[in-house]
mmCIF file of C-alpha atoms and ligand atoms in Angstrom:
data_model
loop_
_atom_site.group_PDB
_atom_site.id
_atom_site.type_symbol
_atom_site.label_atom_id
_atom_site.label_comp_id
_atom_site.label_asym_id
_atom_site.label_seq_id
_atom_site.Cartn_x
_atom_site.Cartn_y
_atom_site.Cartn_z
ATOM 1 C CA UNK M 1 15.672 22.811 -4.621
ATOM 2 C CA UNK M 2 16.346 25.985 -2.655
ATOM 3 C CA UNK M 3 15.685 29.700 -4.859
ATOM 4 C CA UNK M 4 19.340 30.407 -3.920
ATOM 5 C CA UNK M 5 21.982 31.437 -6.691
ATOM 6 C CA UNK M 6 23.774 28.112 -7.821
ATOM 7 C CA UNK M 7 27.218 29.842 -7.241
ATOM 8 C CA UNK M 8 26.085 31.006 -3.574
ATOM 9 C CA UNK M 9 25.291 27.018 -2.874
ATOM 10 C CA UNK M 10 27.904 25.028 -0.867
ATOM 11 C CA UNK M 11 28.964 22.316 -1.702
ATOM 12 C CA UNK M 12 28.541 18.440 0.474
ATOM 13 C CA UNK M 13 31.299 15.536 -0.471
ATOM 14 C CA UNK M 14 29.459 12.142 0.981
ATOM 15 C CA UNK M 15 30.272 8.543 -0.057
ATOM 16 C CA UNK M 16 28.218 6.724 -2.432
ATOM 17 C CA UNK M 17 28.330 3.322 -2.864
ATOM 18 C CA UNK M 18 32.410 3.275 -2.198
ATOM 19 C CA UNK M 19 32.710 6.297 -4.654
ATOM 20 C CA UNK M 20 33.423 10.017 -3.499
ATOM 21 C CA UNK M 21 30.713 12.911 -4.585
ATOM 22 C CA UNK M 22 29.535 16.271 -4.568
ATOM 23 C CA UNK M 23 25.749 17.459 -3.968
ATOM 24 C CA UNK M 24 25.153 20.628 -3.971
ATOM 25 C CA UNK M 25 23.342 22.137 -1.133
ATOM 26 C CA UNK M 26 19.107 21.849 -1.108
ATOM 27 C CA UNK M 27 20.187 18.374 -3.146
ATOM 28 C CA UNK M 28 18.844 15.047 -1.367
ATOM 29 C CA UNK M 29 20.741 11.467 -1.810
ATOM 30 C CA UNK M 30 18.511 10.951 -4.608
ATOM 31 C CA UNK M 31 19.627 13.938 -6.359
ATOM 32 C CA UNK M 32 23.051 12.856 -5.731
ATOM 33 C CA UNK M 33 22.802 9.796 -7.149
ATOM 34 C CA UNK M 34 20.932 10.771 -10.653
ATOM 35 C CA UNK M 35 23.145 13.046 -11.041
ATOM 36 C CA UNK M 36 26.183 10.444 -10.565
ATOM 37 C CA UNK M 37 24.159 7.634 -12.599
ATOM 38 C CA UNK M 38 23.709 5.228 -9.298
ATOM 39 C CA UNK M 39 19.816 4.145 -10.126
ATOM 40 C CA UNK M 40 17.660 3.899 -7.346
ATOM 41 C CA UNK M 41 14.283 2.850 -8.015
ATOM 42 C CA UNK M 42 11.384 4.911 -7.008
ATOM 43 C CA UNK M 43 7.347 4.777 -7.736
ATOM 44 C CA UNK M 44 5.987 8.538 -6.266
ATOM 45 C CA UNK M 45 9.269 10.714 -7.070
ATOM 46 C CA UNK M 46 8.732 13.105 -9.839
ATOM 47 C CA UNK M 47 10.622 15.969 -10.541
ATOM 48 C CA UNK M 48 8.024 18.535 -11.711
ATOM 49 C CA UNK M 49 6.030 18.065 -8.437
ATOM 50 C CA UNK M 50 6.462 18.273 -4.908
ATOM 51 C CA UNK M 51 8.372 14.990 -3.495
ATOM 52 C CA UNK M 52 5.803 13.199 -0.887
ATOM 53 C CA UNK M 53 7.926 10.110 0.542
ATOM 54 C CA UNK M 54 4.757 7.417 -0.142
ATOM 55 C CA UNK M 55 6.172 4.689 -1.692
ATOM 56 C CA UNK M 56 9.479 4.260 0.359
ATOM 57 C CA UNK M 57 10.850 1.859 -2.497
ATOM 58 C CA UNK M 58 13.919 4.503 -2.794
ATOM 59 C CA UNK M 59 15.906 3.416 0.791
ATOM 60 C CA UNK M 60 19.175 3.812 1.266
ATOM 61 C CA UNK M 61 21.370 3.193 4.109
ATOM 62 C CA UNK M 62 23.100 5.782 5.342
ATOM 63 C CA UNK M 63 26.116 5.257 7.354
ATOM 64 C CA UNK M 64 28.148 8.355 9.854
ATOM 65 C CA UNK M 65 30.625 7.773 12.753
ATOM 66 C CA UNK M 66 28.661 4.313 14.804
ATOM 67 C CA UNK M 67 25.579 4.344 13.692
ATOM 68 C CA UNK M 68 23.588 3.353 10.456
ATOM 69 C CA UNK M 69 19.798 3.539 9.664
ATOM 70 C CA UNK M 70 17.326 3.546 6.300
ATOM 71 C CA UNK M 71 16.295 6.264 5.028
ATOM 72 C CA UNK M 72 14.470 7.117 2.219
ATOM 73 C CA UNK M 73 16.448 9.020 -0.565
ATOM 74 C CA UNK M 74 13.712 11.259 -2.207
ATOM 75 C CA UNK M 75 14.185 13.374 0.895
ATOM 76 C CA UNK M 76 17.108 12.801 2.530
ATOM 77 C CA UNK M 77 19.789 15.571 2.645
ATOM 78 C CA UNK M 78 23.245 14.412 2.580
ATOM 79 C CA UNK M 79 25.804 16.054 5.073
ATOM 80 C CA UNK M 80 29.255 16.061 5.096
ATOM 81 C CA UNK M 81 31.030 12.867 5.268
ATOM 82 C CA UNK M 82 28.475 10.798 5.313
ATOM 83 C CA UNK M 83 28.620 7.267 4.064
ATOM 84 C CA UNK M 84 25.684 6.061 1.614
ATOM 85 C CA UNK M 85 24.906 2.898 0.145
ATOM 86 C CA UNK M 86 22.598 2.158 -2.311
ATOM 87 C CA UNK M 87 22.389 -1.829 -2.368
ATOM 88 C CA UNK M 88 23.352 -3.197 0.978
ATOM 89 C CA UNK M 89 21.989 -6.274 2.165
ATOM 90 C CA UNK M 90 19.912 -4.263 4.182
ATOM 91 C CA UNK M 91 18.595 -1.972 1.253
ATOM 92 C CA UNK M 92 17.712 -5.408 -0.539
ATOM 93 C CA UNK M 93 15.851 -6.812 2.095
ATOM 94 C CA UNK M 94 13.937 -3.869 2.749
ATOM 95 C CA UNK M 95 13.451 -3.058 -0.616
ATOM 96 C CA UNK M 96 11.803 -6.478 -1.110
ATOM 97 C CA UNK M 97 9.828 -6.004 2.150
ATOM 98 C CA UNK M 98 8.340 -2.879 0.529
ATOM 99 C CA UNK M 99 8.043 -4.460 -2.661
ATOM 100 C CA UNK M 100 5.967 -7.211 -0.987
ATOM 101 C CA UNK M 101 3.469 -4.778 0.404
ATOM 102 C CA UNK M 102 2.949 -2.937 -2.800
ATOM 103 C CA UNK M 103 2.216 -6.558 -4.345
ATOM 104 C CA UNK M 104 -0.751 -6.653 -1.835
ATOM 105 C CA UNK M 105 -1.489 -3.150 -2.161
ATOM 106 C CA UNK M 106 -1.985 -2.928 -6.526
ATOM 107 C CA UNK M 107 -1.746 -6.599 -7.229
ATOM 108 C CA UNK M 108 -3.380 -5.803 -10.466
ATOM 109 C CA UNK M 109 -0.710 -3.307 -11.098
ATOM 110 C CA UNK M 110 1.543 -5.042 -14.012
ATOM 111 C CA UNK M 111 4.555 -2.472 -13.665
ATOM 112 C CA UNK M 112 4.229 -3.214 -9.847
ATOM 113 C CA UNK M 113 4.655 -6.996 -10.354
ATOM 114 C CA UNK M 114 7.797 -6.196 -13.052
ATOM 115 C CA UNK M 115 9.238 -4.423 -10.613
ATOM 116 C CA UNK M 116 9.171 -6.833 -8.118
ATOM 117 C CA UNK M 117 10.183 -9.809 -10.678
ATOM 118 C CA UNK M 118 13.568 -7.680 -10.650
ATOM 119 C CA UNK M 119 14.415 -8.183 -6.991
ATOM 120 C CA UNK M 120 13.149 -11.596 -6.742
ATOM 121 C CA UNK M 121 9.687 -11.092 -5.469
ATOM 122 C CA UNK M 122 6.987 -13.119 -6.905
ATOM 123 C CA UNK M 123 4.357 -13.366 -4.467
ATOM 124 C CA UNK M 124 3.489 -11.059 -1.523
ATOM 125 C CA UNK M 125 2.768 -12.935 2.379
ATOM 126 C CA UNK M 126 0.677 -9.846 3.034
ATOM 127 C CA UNK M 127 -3.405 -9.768 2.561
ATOM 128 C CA UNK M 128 -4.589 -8.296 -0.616
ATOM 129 C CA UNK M 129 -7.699 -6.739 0.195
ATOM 130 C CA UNK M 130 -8.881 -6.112 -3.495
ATOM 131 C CA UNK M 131 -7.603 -7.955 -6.599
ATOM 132 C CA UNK M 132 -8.327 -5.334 -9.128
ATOM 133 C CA UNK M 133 -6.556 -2.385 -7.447
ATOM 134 C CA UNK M 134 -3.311 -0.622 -9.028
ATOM 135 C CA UNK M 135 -3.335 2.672 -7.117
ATOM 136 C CA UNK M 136 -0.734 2.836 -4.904
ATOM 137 C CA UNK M 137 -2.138 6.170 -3.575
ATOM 138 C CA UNK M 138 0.756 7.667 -3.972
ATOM 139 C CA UNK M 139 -1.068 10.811 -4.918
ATOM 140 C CA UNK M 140 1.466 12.253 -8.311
ATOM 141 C CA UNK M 141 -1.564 12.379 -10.059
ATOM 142 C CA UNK M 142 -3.372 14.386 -8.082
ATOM 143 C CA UNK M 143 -0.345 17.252 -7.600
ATOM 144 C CA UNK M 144 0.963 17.241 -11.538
ATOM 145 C CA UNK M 145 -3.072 18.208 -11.512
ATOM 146 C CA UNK M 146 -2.942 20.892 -9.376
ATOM 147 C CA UNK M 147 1.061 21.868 -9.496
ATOM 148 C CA UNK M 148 2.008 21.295 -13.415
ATOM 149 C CA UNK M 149 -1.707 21.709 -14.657
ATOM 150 C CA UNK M 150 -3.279 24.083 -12.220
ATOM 151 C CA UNK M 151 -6.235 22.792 -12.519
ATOM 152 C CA UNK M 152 -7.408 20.776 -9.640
ATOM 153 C CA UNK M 153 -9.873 18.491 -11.121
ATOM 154 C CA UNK M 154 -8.690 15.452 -8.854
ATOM 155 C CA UNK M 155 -8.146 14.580 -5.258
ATOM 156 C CA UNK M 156 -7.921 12.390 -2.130
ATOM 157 C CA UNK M 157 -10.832 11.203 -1.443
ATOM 158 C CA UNK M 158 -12.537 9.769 1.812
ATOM 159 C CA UNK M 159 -9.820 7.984 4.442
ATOM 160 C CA UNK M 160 -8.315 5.049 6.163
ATOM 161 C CA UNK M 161 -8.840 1.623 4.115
ATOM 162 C CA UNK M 162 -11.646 3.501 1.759
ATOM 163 C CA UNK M 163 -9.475 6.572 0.377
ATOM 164 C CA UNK M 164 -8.860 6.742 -3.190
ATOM 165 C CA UNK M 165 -7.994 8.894 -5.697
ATOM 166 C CA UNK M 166 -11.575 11.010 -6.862
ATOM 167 C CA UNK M 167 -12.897 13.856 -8.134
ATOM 168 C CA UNK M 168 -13.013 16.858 -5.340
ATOM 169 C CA UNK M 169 -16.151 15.946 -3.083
ATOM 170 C CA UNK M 170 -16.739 13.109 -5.356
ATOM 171 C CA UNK M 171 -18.953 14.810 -7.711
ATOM 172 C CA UNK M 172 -18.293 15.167 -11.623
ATOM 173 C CA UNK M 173 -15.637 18.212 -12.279
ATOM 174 C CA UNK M 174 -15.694 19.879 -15.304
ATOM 175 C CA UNK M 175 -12.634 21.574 -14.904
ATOM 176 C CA UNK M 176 -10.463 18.717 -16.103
ATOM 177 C CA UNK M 177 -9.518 19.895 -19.366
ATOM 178 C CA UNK M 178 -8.256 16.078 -20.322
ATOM 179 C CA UNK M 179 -4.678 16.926 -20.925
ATOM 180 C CA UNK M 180 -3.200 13.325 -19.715
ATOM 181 C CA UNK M 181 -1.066 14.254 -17.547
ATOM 182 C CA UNK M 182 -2.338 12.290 -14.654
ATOM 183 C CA UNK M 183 -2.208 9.209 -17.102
ATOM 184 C CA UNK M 184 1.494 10.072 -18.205
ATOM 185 C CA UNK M 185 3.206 10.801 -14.738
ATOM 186 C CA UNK M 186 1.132 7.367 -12.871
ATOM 187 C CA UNK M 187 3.369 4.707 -12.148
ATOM 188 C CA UNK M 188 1.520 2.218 -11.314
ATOM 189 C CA UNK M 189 -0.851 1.887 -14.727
ATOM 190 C CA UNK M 190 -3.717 2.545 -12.703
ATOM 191 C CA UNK M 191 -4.960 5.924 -14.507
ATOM 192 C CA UNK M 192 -4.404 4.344 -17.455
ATOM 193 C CA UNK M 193 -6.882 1.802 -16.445
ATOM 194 C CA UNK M 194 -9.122 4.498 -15.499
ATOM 195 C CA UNK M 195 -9.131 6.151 -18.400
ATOM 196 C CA UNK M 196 -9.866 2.436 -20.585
ATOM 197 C CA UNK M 197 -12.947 2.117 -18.063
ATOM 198 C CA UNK M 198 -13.945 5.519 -18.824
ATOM 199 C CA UNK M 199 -13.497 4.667 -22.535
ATOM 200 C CA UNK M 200 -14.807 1.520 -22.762
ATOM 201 C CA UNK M 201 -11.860 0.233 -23.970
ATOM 202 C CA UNK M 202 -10.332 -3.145 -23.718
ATOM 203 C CA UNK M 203 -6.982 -2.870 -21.825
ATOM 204 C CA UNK M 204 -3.978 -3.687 -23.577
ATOM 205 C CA UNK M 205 -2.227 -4.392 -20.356
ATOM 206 C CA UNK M 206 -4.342 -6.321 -18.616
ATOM 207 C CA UNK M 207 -6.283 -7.781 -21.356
ATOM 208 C CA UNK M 208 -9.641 -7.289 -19.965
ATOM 209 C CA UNK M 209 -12.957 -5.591 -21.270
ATOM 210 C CA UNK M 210 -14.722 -2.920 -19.485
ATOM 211 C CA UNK M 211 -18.037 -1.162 -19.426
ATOM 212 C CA UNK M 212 -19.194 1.973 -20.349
HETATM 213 S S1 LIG N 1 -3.655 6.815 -9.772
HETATM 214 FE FE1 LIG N 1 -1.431 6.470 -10.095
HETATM 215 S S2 LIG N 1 -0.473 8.461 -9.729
HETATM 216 FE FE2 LIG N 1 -2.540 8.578 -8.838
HETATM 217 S S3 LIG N 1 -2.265 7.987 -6.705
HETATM 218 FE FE3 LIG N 1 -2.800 6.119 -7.808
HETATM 219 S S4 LIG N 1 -0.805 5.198 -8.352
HETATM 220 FE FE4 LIG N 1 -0.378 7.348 -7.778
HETATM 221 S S1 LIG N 2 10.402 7.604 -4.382
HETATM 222 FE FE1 LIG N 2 11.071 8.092 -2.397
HETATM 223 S S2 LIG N 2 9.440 7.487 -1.153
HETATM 224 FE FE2 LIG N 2 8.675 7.104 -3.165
#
């Protein structure tokens, strides 16, 4: 949200959901919403970091004069007038479209697969490349580590199909000063599993051993 004084901010009346409300200015739909308790689900939003728009599992459809499109409400501004809804048919079906391809993406991921239970989706049609992935690459972990923590000790690493979430240059970094945070702020469990791999630990969630 902007630096601007909160009494200096104007104020944007939009329609959520059937019900009139007020965002302030520099607030997106998704804002809006929280702040009205309308839940819209989302996997990469996190308020102490930078928003990124990865995921897309927050759509809305937004709705002014003829037209109406989906848009994703981690980053959407609202404007005057405007007509939102949270859980059109529309939202649904692209919600569970989304929800499909995250199924292929981590289908080892079991808050992935809870999610999806919740809108209906059970299986995904689209090719999972790797059974054992949870990263969604949705990359929170890697800004709370350099935004919240300062630190840097993790990042993108290498591209296309083979990118993944690494150690700068993919060499041991000693500047992680284990604080958790990339752990706490993951969504999909997949740090977590990291960190039993790295422990030697047999996961809780998943139920399965791994080595040292
Ligand atoms: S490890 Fe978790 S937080 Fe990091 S990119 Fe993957 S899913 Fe996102
Ligand atoms: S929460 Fe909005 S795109 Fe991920």
């Amino acid at each position: 949200m902007s630096e601007m004084r909160e009494s200096q901010k104007r104020k944007i009346r939009f329609i959520l959901d059937g019900k009139e409300v007020e965002a302030m200015e520099g607030w997106t739909v998704l804002d809006t919403a929280r702040q009205n308790g309308v839940h819209i689900p989302t996997l990469c939003f996190n308020e102490a970091v930078k928003t990124s728009g990865a995921c897309r599992l927050c759509v809305v459809e937004v709705k002014q004069g003829g037209w109406s499109k989906i848009v994703i409400s981690c980053m959407y501004p609202p404007t005057e007038g405007l007509e939102v809804l949270s859980r059109s048919e529309r939202v649904m079906n692209v919600r569970r479209w989304i929800l499909e391809m995250l199924l292929a993406e981590c289908p080892a991921s079991k808050e992935i697969r809870v999610l999806a239970e919740e809108y209906g989706v059970k299986r995904t049609r689209f090719e999972i490349k790797n059974p054992e992935e949870q990263c969604l690459l949705c990359g929170l972990c890697v800004r709370a580590c350099e935004e919240v923590v300062g630190v840097r000790a993790i990042s993108f690493g290498s591209r296309g199909v083979t990118k993944k979430i690494t150690t700068p240059y993919m060499i041991p970094n000693k500047s992680c000063i284990a604080c958790g945070s990339c752990v706490t702020i993951c969504p999909t469990g997949a740090m977590q599993a990291r960190l039993d791999a790295v422990r030697g630990a047999v996961s809780e969630r998943t139920g399965k051993g791994f080595a040292h």
